[in-house]
PDB file of C-alpha atoms in Angstrom:
ATOM      1  CA  MET A   1     165.909  23.953  65.322  1.00 85.00           C
ATOM      2  CA  ALA A   2     165.857  23.140  69.035  1.00 95.00           C
ATOM      3  CA  GLN A   3     162.637  24.310  70.663  1.00 97.00           C
ATOM      4  CA  ALA A   4     160.463  23.883  73.734  1.00 98.00           C
ATOM      5  CA  PHE A   5     156.732  24.179  74.272  1.00 99.00           C
ATOM      6  CA  PHE A   6     155.173  26.399  76.933  1.00 99.00           C
ATOM      7  CA  ARG A   7     151.664  26.583  78.355  1.00 98.00           C
ATOM      8  CA  PHE A   8     150.603  29.306  80.786  1.00 98.00           C
ATOM      9  CA  PHE A   9     147.673  28.882  83.153  1.00 97.00           C
ATOM     10  CA  GLY A  10     145.191  31.145  84.907  1.00 96.00           C
ATOM     11  CA  GLU A  11     145.969  34.828  85.223  1.00 97.00           C
ATOM     12  CA  LEU A  12     149.431  34.410  83.690  1.00 98.00           C
ATOM     13  CA  ASN A  13     147.586  34.663  80.385  1.00 98.00           C
ATOM     14  CA  ASP A  14     147.069  38.363  81.207  1.00 98.00           C
ATOM     15  CA  PHE A  15     150.692  38.893  80.162  1.00 98.00           C
ATOM     16  CA  LEU A  16     150.290  37.318  76.731  1.00 98.00           C
ATOM     17  CA  PRO A  17     148.924  38.809  73.498  1.00 97.00           C
ATOM     18  CA  SER A  18     145.265  37.856  73.113  1.00 96.00           C
ATOM     19  CA  VAL A  19     145.980  35.451  70.238  1.00 97.00           C
ATOM     20  CA  GLN A  20     148.442  33.494  72.410  1.00 97.00           C
ATOM     21  CA  ARG A  21     146.291  33.082  75.498  1.00 97.00           C
ATOM     22  CA  GLU A  22     145.375  29.538  76.523  1.00 97.00           C
ATOM     23  CA  GLN A  23     147.611  28.260  73.713  1.00 98.00           C
ATOM     24  CA  THR A  24     150.776  26.173  73.581  1.00 98.00           C
ATOM     25  CA  LEU A  25     153.631  28.513  72.682  1.00 98.00           C
ATOM     26  CA  VAL A  26     156.812  27.488  70.893  1.00 98.00           C
ATOM     27  CA  ALA A  27     160.079  28.942  72.200  1.00 97.00           C
ATOM     28  CA  PRO A  28     163.281  28.506  70.155  1.00 96.00           C
ATOM     29  CA  LEU A  29     166.343  27.439  72.143  1.00 97.00           C
ATOM     30  CA  ASN A  30     169.630  29.170  71.437  1.00 92.00           C
ATOM     31  CA  GLY A  31     172.246  27.480  73.566  1.00 92.00           C
ATOM     32  CA  SER A  32     171.874  26.845  77.284  1.00 95.00           C
ATOM     33  CA  VAL A  33     168.997  28.886  78.688  1.00 97.00           C
ATOM     34  CA  THR A  34     167.070  28.749  81.959  1.00 98.00           C
ATOM     35  CA  VAL A  35     163.331  28.320  82.182  1.00 99.00           C
ATOM     36  CA  LYS A  36     163.077  31.661  84.015  1.00 98.00           C
ATOM     37  CA  HIS A  37     164.664  33.485  81.076  1.00 98.00           C
ATOM     38  CA  LEU A  38     162.352  31.842  78.562  1.00 98.00           C
ATOM     39  CA  ILE A  39     159.232  32.453  80.648  1.00 99.00           C
ATOM     40  CA  GLU A  40     159.989  36.159  80.967  1.00 98.00           C
ATOM     41  CA  SER A  41     160.864  36.431  77.277  1.00 98.00           C
ATOM     42  CA  LEU A  42     157.339  35.197  76.544  1.00 98.00           C
ATOM     43  CA  GLY A  43     155.694  37.706  78.895  1.00 98.00           C
ATOM     44  CA  PRO A  44     154.989  36.806  82.536  1.00 98.00           C
ATOM     45  CA  PRO A  45     157.320  38.263  85.217  1.00 99.00           C
ATOM     46  CA  HIS A  46     158.843  35.723  87.592  1.00 98.00           C
ATOM     47  CA  PRO A  47     157.234  37.024  90.860  1.00 98.00           C
ATOM     48  CA  GLU A  48     153.806  36.126  89.440  1.00 98.00           C
ATOM     49  CA  ILE A  49     154.795  32.480  88.977  1.00 98.00           C
ATOM     50  CA  GLU A  50     154.077  29.905  91.660  1.00 96.00           C
ATOM     51  CA  ALA A  51     155.009  26.579  90.055  1.00 96.00           C
ATOM     52  CA  ILE A  52     156.767  25.240  86.960  1.00 97.00           C
ATOM     53  CA  PHE A  53     156.602  21.728  85.543  1.00 97.00           C
ATOM     54  CA  ALA A  54     158.864  20.414  82.786  1.00 98.00           C
ATOM     55  CA  ASN A  55     157.475  17.223  81.291  1.00 98.00           C
ATOM     56  CA  GLN A  56     155.182  16.967  84.333  1.00 94.00           C
ATOM     57  CA  GLU A  57     158.106  17.147  86.767  1.00 96.00           C
ATOM     58  CA  PRO A  58     158.433  20.136  89.143  1.00 96.00           C
ATOM     59  CA  VAL A  59     161.446  22.364  88.447  1.00 98.00           C
ATOM     60  CA  ASN A  60     162.785  25.688  89.720  1.00 97.00           C
ATOM     61  CA  PHE A  61     163.771  28.870  87.901  1.00 98.00           C
ATOM     62  CA  GLU A  62     167.323  27.616  87.270  1.00 98.00           C
ATOM     63  CA  TYR A  63     166.225  24.583  85.285  1.00 98.00           C
ATOM     64  CA  VAL A  64     167.970  24.496  81.887  1.00 98.00           C
ATOM     65  CA  VAL A  65     165.364  23.858  79.218  1.00 98.00           C
ATOM     66  CA  GLN A  66     165.984  20.969  76.828  1.00 98.00           C
ATOM     67  CA  SER A  67     164.800  20.599  73.256  1.00 98.00           C
ATOM     68  CA  GLY A  68     161.346  19.065  73.173  1.00 98.00           C
ATOM     69  CA  ASP A  69     160.490  19.982  76.768  1.00 98.00           C
ATOM     70  CA  ARG A  70     156.865  20.695  77.525  1.00 98.00           C
ATOM     71  CA  VAL A  71     156.706  23.331  80.229  1.00 98.00           C
ATOM     72  CA  ASP A  72     153.590  24.184  82.242  1.00 97.00           C
ATOM     73  CA  VAL A  73     153.691  27.474  84.164  1.00 98.00           C
ATOM     74  CA  HIS A  74     151.212  28.189  86.972  1.00 96.00           C
ATOM     75  CA  PRO A  75     150.189  31.194  89.079  1.00 96.00           C
ATOM     76  CA  VAL A  76     149.163  30.752  92.693  1.00 90.00           C
ATOM     77  CA  SER A  77     145.480  30.362  91.771  1.00 88.00           C
ATOM     78  CA  THR A  78     145.979  27.151  89.773  1.00 88.00           C
ATOM     79  CA  VAL A  79     148.343  25.222  92.055  1.00 82.00           C
ATOM     80  CA  ASN A  80     146.062  24.911  95.083  1.00 72.00           C
ATOM     81  CA  GLY A  81     145.939  21.258  96.053  1.00 64.00           C
ATOM     82  CA  VAL A  82     148.900  20.258  93.870  1.00 64.00           C
ATOM     83  CA  VAL A  83     151.288  18.273  96.074  1.00 61.00           C
ATOM     84  CA  ARG A  84     154.362  17.945  93.863  1.00 76.00           C
ATOM     85  CA  VAL A  85     155.472  21.567  93.642  1.00 83.00           C
ATOM     86  CA  ARG A  86     159.064  22.755  93.894  1.00 89.00           C
ATOM     87  CA  PRO A  87     159.099  26.056  95.831  1.00 92.00           C
ATOM     88  CA  LEU A  88     160.393  28.945  93.741  1.00 96.00           C
ATOM     89  CA  ARG A  89     161.021  31.276  96.693  1.00 96.00           C
ATOM     90  CA  PRO A  90     160.757  31.266 100.500  1.00 95.00           C
ATOM     91  CA  PRO A  91     157.131  31.571 101.649  1.00 93.00           C
ATOM     92  CA  LEU A  92     155.893  35.009 102.652  1.00 94.00           C
ATOM     93  CA  THR A  93     155.236  35.261 106.369  1.00 93.00           C
ATOM     94  CA  PRO A  94     152.665  37.653 107.857  1.00 94.00           C
ATOM     95  CA  PRO A  95     152.298  40.470 108.331  1.00 96.00           C
ATOM     96  CA  LEU A  96     152.763  41.264 104.654  1.00 98.00           C
ATOM     97  CA  ARG A  97     154.431  44.563 103.832  1.00 99.00           C
ATOM     98  CA  PHE A  98     154.232  46.413 100.539  1.00 99.00           C
ATOM     99  CA  VAL A  99     156.133  48.952  98.469  1.00 99.00           C
ATOM    100  CA  LEU A 100     154.244  50.669  95.646  1.00 99.00           C
ATOM    101  CA  ASP A 101     155.414  52.389  92.490  1.00 98.00           C
ATOM    102  CA  THR A 102     154.748  56.053  91.758  1.00 96.00           C
ATOM    103  CA  HIS A 103     151.493  55.369  89.869  1.00 96.00           C
ATOM    104  CA  LEU A 104     149.729  53.685  92.797  1.00 98.00           C
ATOM    105  CA  GLY A 105     149.412  56.475  95.350  1.00 98.00           C
ATOM    106  CA  GLN A 106     145.686  56.018  95.923  1.00 98.00           C
ATOM    107  CA  LEU A 107     146.096  52.283  96.420  1.00 99.00           C
ATOM    108  CA  ALA A 108     148.801  53.016  99.003  1.00 99.00           C
ATOM    109  CA  THR A 109     146.364  55.263 100.891  1.00 98.00           C
ATOM    110  CA  TYR A 110     143.672  52.585 100.830  1.00 98.00           C
ATOM    111  CA  LEU A 111     146.102  49.942 102.123  1.00 98.00           C
ATOM    112  CA  ARG A 112     147.137  52.228 104.980  1.00 98.00           C
ATOM    113  CA  LEU A 113     143.486  52.869 105.798  1.00 97.00           C
ATOM    114  CA  LEU A 114     143.060  49.113 106.248  1.00 97.00           C
ATOM    115  CA  GLY A 115     146.118  48.952 108.495  1.00 97.00           C
ATOM    116  CA  PHE A 116     148.723  47.559 106.085  1.00 98.00           C
ATOM    117  CA  ASP A 117     152.347  48.673 105.942  1.00 99.00           C
ATOM    118  CA  ALA A 118     152.417  50.346 102.503  1.00 99.00           C
ATOM    119  CA  LEU A 119     155.606  52.221 101.635  1.00 99.00           C
ATOM    120  CA  TYR A 120     155.094  54.875  98.950  1.00 98.00           C
ATOM    121  CA  ARG A 121     156.808  57.972  97.620  1.00 96.00           C
ATOM    122  CA  ASN A 122     155.992  59.759  94.394  1.00 95.00           C
ATOM    123  CA  ASP A 123     159.681  60.047  93.507  1.00 96.00           C
ATOM    124  CA  PHE A 124     160.864  56.441  93.871  1.00 97.00           C
ATOM    125  CA  ASP A 125     162.802  55.280  90.815  1.00 97.00           C
ATOM    126  CA  ASP A 126     162.690  51.686  89.588  1.00 98.00           C
ATOM    127  CA  ALA A 127     166.056  50.732  91.062  1.00 98.00           C
ATOM    128  CA  GLU A 128     165.001  51.997  94.507  1.00 98.00           C
ATOM    129  CA  LEU A 129     161.706  50.132  94.376  1.00 99.00           C
ATOM    130  CA  ALA A 130     163.364  46.855  93.418  1.00 99.00           C
ATOM    131  CA  GLN A 131     166.049  47.214  96.079  1.00 98.00           C
ATOM    132  CA  ILE A 132     163.581  48.129  98.837  1.00 99.00           C
ATOM    133  CA  SER A 133     161.412  45.161  97.921  1.00 99.00           C
ATOM    134  CA  ALA A 134     164.393  42.809  98.080  1.00 98.00           C
ATOM    135  CA  THR A 135     166.114  44.103 101.211  1.00 98.00           C
ATOM    136  CA  GLU A 136     162.979  44.725 103.299  1.00 98.00           C
ATOM    137  CA  THR A 137     161.023  41.666 102.082  1.00 98.00           C
ATOM    138  CA  ARG A 138     158.200  43.826 100.762  1.00 99.00           C
ATOM    139  CA  VAL A 139     155.770  42.795  98.043  1.00 99.00           C
ATOM    140  CA  LEU A 140     156.400  45.122  95.106  1.00 99.00           C
ATOM    141  CA  LEU A 141     153.145  46.440  93.639  1.00 99.00           C
ATOM    142  CA  THR A 142     153.369  47.957  90.172  1.00 99.00           C
ATOM    143  CA  ARG A 143     151.694  48.153  86.779  1.00 97.00           C
ATOM    144  CA  ASP A 144     155.099  47.839  85.105  1.00 97.00           C
ATOM    145  CA  ARG A 145     155.872  44.199  84.356  1.00 97.00           C
ATOM    146  CA  GLY A 146     159.416  45.191  83.353  1.00 97.00           C
ATOM    147  CA  LEU A 147     160.038  46.364  86.916  1.00 98.00           C
ATOM    148  CA  LEU A 148     158.896  42.992  88.260  1.00 98.00           C
ATOM    149  CA  LYS A 149     161.378  41.247  85.957  1.00 98.00           C
ATOM    150  CA  ARG A 150     164.367  42.798  87.727  1.00 98.00           C
ATOM    151  CA  LYS A 151     166.514  39.979  89.032  1.00 97.00           C
ATOM    152  CA  CYS A 152     166.574  41.099  92.678  1.00 98.00           C
ATOM    153  CA  VAL A 153     162.766  41.227  93.005  1.00 98.00           C
ATOM    154  CA  ILE A 154     161.488  38.158  94.849  1.00 98.00           C
ATOM    155  CA  TYR A 155     157.905  39.064  95.753  1.00 98.00           C
ATOM    156  CA  GLY A 156     155.688  41.156  93.515  1.00 98.00           C
ATOM    157  CA  TYR A 157     152.303  41.606  91.928  1.00 98.00           C
ATOM    158  CA  CYS A 158     151.402  43.321  88.681  1.00 98.00           C
ATOM    159  CA  VAL A 159     148.299  45.443  89.266  1.00 98.00           C
ATOM    160  CA  ARG A 160     145.967  44.735  86.343  1.00 97.00           C
ATOM    161  CA  VAL A 161     143.300  47.437  86.571  1.00 97.00           C
ATOM    162  CA  SER A 162     143.400  51.233  86.743  1.00 97.00           C
ATOM    163  CA  GLU A 163     140.553  51.873  89.223  1.00 98.00           C
ATOM    164  CA  PRO A 164     141.999  52.076  92.777  1.00 98.00           C
ATOM    165  CA  ARG A 165     139.076  50.432  94.584  1.00 97.00           C
ATOM    166  CA  GLN A 166     139.190  47.435  92.274  1.00 97.00           C
ATOM    167  CA  GLN A 167     142.971  47.356  92.645  1.00 98.00           C
ATOM    168  CA  LEU A 168     142.449  47.026  96.396  1.00 98.00           C
ATOM    169  CA  VAL A 169     139.825  44.292  96.058  1.00 97.00           C
ATOM    170  CA  ASP A 170     142.047  42.312  93.674  1.00 97.00           C
ATOM    171  CA  LEU A 171     145.017  42.602  96.022  1.00 97.00           C
ATOM    172  CA  LEU A 172     143.048  41.533  99.102  1.00 97.00           C
ATOM    173  CA  ARG A 173     141.833  38.494  97.203  1.00 95.00           C
ATOM    174  CA  ARG A 174     145.237  37.629  95.733  1.00 95.00           C
ATOM    175  CA  TYR A 175     146.949  37.530  99.129  1.00 95.00           C
ATOM    176  CA  ARG A 176     143.896  36.515 101.204  1.00 94.00           C
ATOM    177  CA  LEU A 177     144.254  39.539 103.450  1.00 96.00           C
ATOM    178  CA  THR A 178     140.751  40.097 104.806  1.00 93.00           C
ATOM    179  CA  ALA A 179     141.571  38.541 108.198  1.00 93.00           C
ATOM    180  CA  ALA A 180     144.564  40.888 108.539  1.00 95.00           C
ATOM    181  CA  ILE A 181     142.589  44.118 108.091  1.00 95.00           C
ATOM    182  CA  GLN A 182     143.025  46.498 111.057  1.00 94.00           C
ATOM    183  CA  PRO A 183     141.574  49.927 110.184  1.00 94.00           C
ATOM    184  CA  TRP A 184     142.695  53.125 111.920  1.00 92.00           C
ATOM    185  CA  ARG A 185     146.155  51.742 112.669  1.00 96.00           C
ATOM    186  CA  ARG A 186     148.352  53.638 110.200  1.00 98.00           C
ATOM    187  CA  CYS A 187     148.801  57.220 109.100  1.00 98.00           C
ATOM    188  CA  LEU A 188     147.307  57.835 105.668  1.00 97.00           C
ATOM    189  CA  ARG A 189     149.889  60.514 104.999  1.00 96.00           C
ATOM    190  CA  CYS A 190     153.187  58.776 105.829  1.00 98.00           C
ATOM    191  CA  ASN A 191     152.468  55.131 106.786  1.00 98.00           C
ATOM    192  CA  GLY A 192     153.530  55.660 110.421  1.00 98.00           C
ATOM    193  CA  LEU A 193     151.728  53.936 113.283  1.00 98.00           C
ATOM    194  CA  LEU A 194     148.944  55.765 115.128  1.00 98.00           C
ATOM    195  CA  ARG A 195     148.824  56.013 118.900  1.00 97.00           C
ATOM    196  CA  THR A 196     146.171  57.326 121.251  1.00 96.00           C
ATOM    197  CA  THR A 197     147.041  60.788 122.513  1.00 95.00           C
ATOM    198  CA  ALA A 198     145.596  62.988 125.237  1.00 94.00           C
ATOM    199  CA  LYS A 199     143.553  65.941 124.040  1.00 93.00           C
ATOM    200  CA  ALA A 200     145.458  68.256 126.356  1.00 90.00           C
ATOM    201  CA  ALA A 201     148.745  67.347 124.671  1.00 94.00           C
ATOM    202  CA  ILE A 202     147.568  68.533 121.250  1.00 93.00           C
ATOM    203  CA  LEU A 203     145.060  71.225 122.206  1.00 93.00           C
ATOM    204  CA  ASP A 204     147.070  74.010 120.599  1.00 93.00           C
ATOM    205  CA  GLN A 205     147.023  72.147 117.254  1.00 95.00           C
ATOM    206  CA  LEU A 206     143.225  71.807 117.051  1.00 93.00           C
ATOM    207  CA  GLU A 207     140.719  74.028 115.301  1.00 92.00           C
ATOM    208  CA  PRO A 208     138.148  75.663 117.645  1.00 91.00           C
ATOM    209  CA  LYS A 209     135.227  73.437 116.588  1.00 91.00           C
ATOM    210  CA  THR A 210     137.366  70.314 116.842  1.00 90.00           C
ATOM    211  CA  ARG A 211     138.315  71.293 120.401  1.00 91.00           C
ATOM    212  CA  LEU A 212     134.659  71.797 121.251  1.00 91.00           C
ATOM    213  CA  PHE A 213     133.092  68.670 119.778  1.00 91.00           C
ATOM    214  CA  TYR A 214     135.760  65.920 119.986  1.00 92.00           C
ATOM    215  CA  ASP A 215     137.672  64.359 122.855  1.00 92.00           C
ATOM    216  CA  ASP A 216     139.292  61.194 121.467  1.00 93.00           C
ATOM    217  CA  PHE A 217     142.359  61.547 119.269  1.00 96.00           C
ATOM    218  CA  GLN A 218     145.130  59.564 117.649  1.00 96.00           C
ATOM    219  CA  GLN A 219     148.442  60.923 116.443  1.00 97.00           C
ATOM    220  CA  CYS A 220     151.011  59.554 114.016  1.00 98.00           C
ATOM    221  CA  ASP A 221     154.235  58.714 115.807  1.00 96.00           C
ATOM    222  CA  THR A 222     156.229  59.625 112.689  1.00 97.00           C
ATOM    223  CA  CYS A 223     154.813  62.809 111.161  1.00 97.00           C
ATOM    224  CA  GLY A 224     152.528  64.025 113.986  1.00 96.00           C
ATOM    225  CA  GLN A 225     149.322  64.060 111.916  1.00 96.00           C
ATOM    226  CA  ILE A 226     146.251  64.110 114.194  1.00 96.00           C
ATOM    227  CA  TYR A 227     143.135  61.969 113.628  1.00 94.00           C
ATOM    228  CA  TRP A 228     139.686  62.044 115.241  1.00 93.00           C
ATOM    229  CA  GLN A 229     136.268  60.579 114.518  1.00 90.00           C
ATOM    230  CA  GLY A 230     134.725  63.401 112.515  1.00 85.00           C
ATOM    231  CA  SER A 231     132.348  63.125 109.560  1.00 77.00           C
ATOM    232  CA  HIS A 232     135.196  61.771 107.441  1.00 82.00           C
ATOM    233  CA  HIS A 233     135.471  58.802 109.814  1.00 84.00           C
ATOM    234  CA  ALA A 234     131.952  57.633 108.969  1.00 86.00           C
ATOM    235  CA  ARG A 235     132.775  57.786 105.252  1.00 90.00           C
ATOM    236  CA  MET A 236     135.905  55.742 105.832  1.00 90.00           C
ATOM    237  CA  GLU A 237     133.978  53.138 107.818  1.00 91.00           C
ATOM    238  CA  ALA A 238     131.487  52.863 104.968  1.00 92.00           C
ATOM    239  CA  PHE A 239     134.369  52.419 102.531  1.00 94.00           C
ATOM    240  CA  VAL A 240     135.878  49.593 104.594  1.00 93.00           C
ATOM    241  CA  THR A 241     132.486  47.849 104.774  1.00 93.00           C
ATOM    242  CA  GLU A 242     132.031  48.238 101.023  1.00 95.00           C
ATOM    243  CA  ILE A 243     135.468  46.790 100.257  1.00 95.00           C
ATOM    244  CA  MET A 244     134.945  43.822 102.582  1.00 91.00           C
ATOM    245  CA  ALA A 245     131.614  43.069 100.920  1.00 92.00           C
ATOM    246  CA  ALA A 246     133.198  43.225  97.460  1.00 93.00           C
ATOM    247  CA  VAL A 247     136.012  40.874  98.446  1.00 92.00           C
ATOM    248  CA  ASN A 248     133.675  38.360 100.085  1.00 85.00           C
ATOM    249  CA  CYS A 249     131.300  38.494  97.130  1.00 75.00           C
ATOM    250  CA  GLU A 250     134.069  37.645  94.666  1.00 58.00           C
ATOM    251  CA  LEU A 251     135.766  34.895  96.672  1.00 51.00           C
TER     252      LEU A 251
END
């Protein structure tokens, strides 16, 4: 029987059963089949893949696998410094923008807190998420690897852990985003941009104690939500400091 041999590197092993990790896998070949199809049939979704080598030669997703081929598949973390790589997609250009699936609402809030464009609704269906990611050049964040395997998805990341703070740390590390952090720039509620607003313009929307003790305000230019530096602001600043420390510690 015609067959090819696959080896997955780095975090791509997360998508394999434990007994197959760090092992050479045998894939039967039934007719003409692309390397992308075979890779995804074994587990990893294509947006997680940064480089593919067939018999030590760089190839793209459309490469038709031949019997006896030895295919090495790399994530971004294991191709640093490798010169002979065939690009699998156009490079992402900053600022990065995200769209998140319905299970990642807290992560969306955290990303907005740090100033990132994070599109989220709790009623997005999979087709909408994939289409938004493709048409708006947004990185699709999800815990559903099947969603990432949709053909139209170009950029995406499968969130590995369930704890939102660790999700954020992992994402900042994966895309090297610490230099792009700009807190207090986006609305936590709707993702709109915040702008400085005069106290007099919003006075009728403030609680009595807020009117008395605070003078500096921001307002979302999309939903109108008002922000000021109350006690919650100190907690948010502490959170940002904590996240930055965690990212720097793990780099």
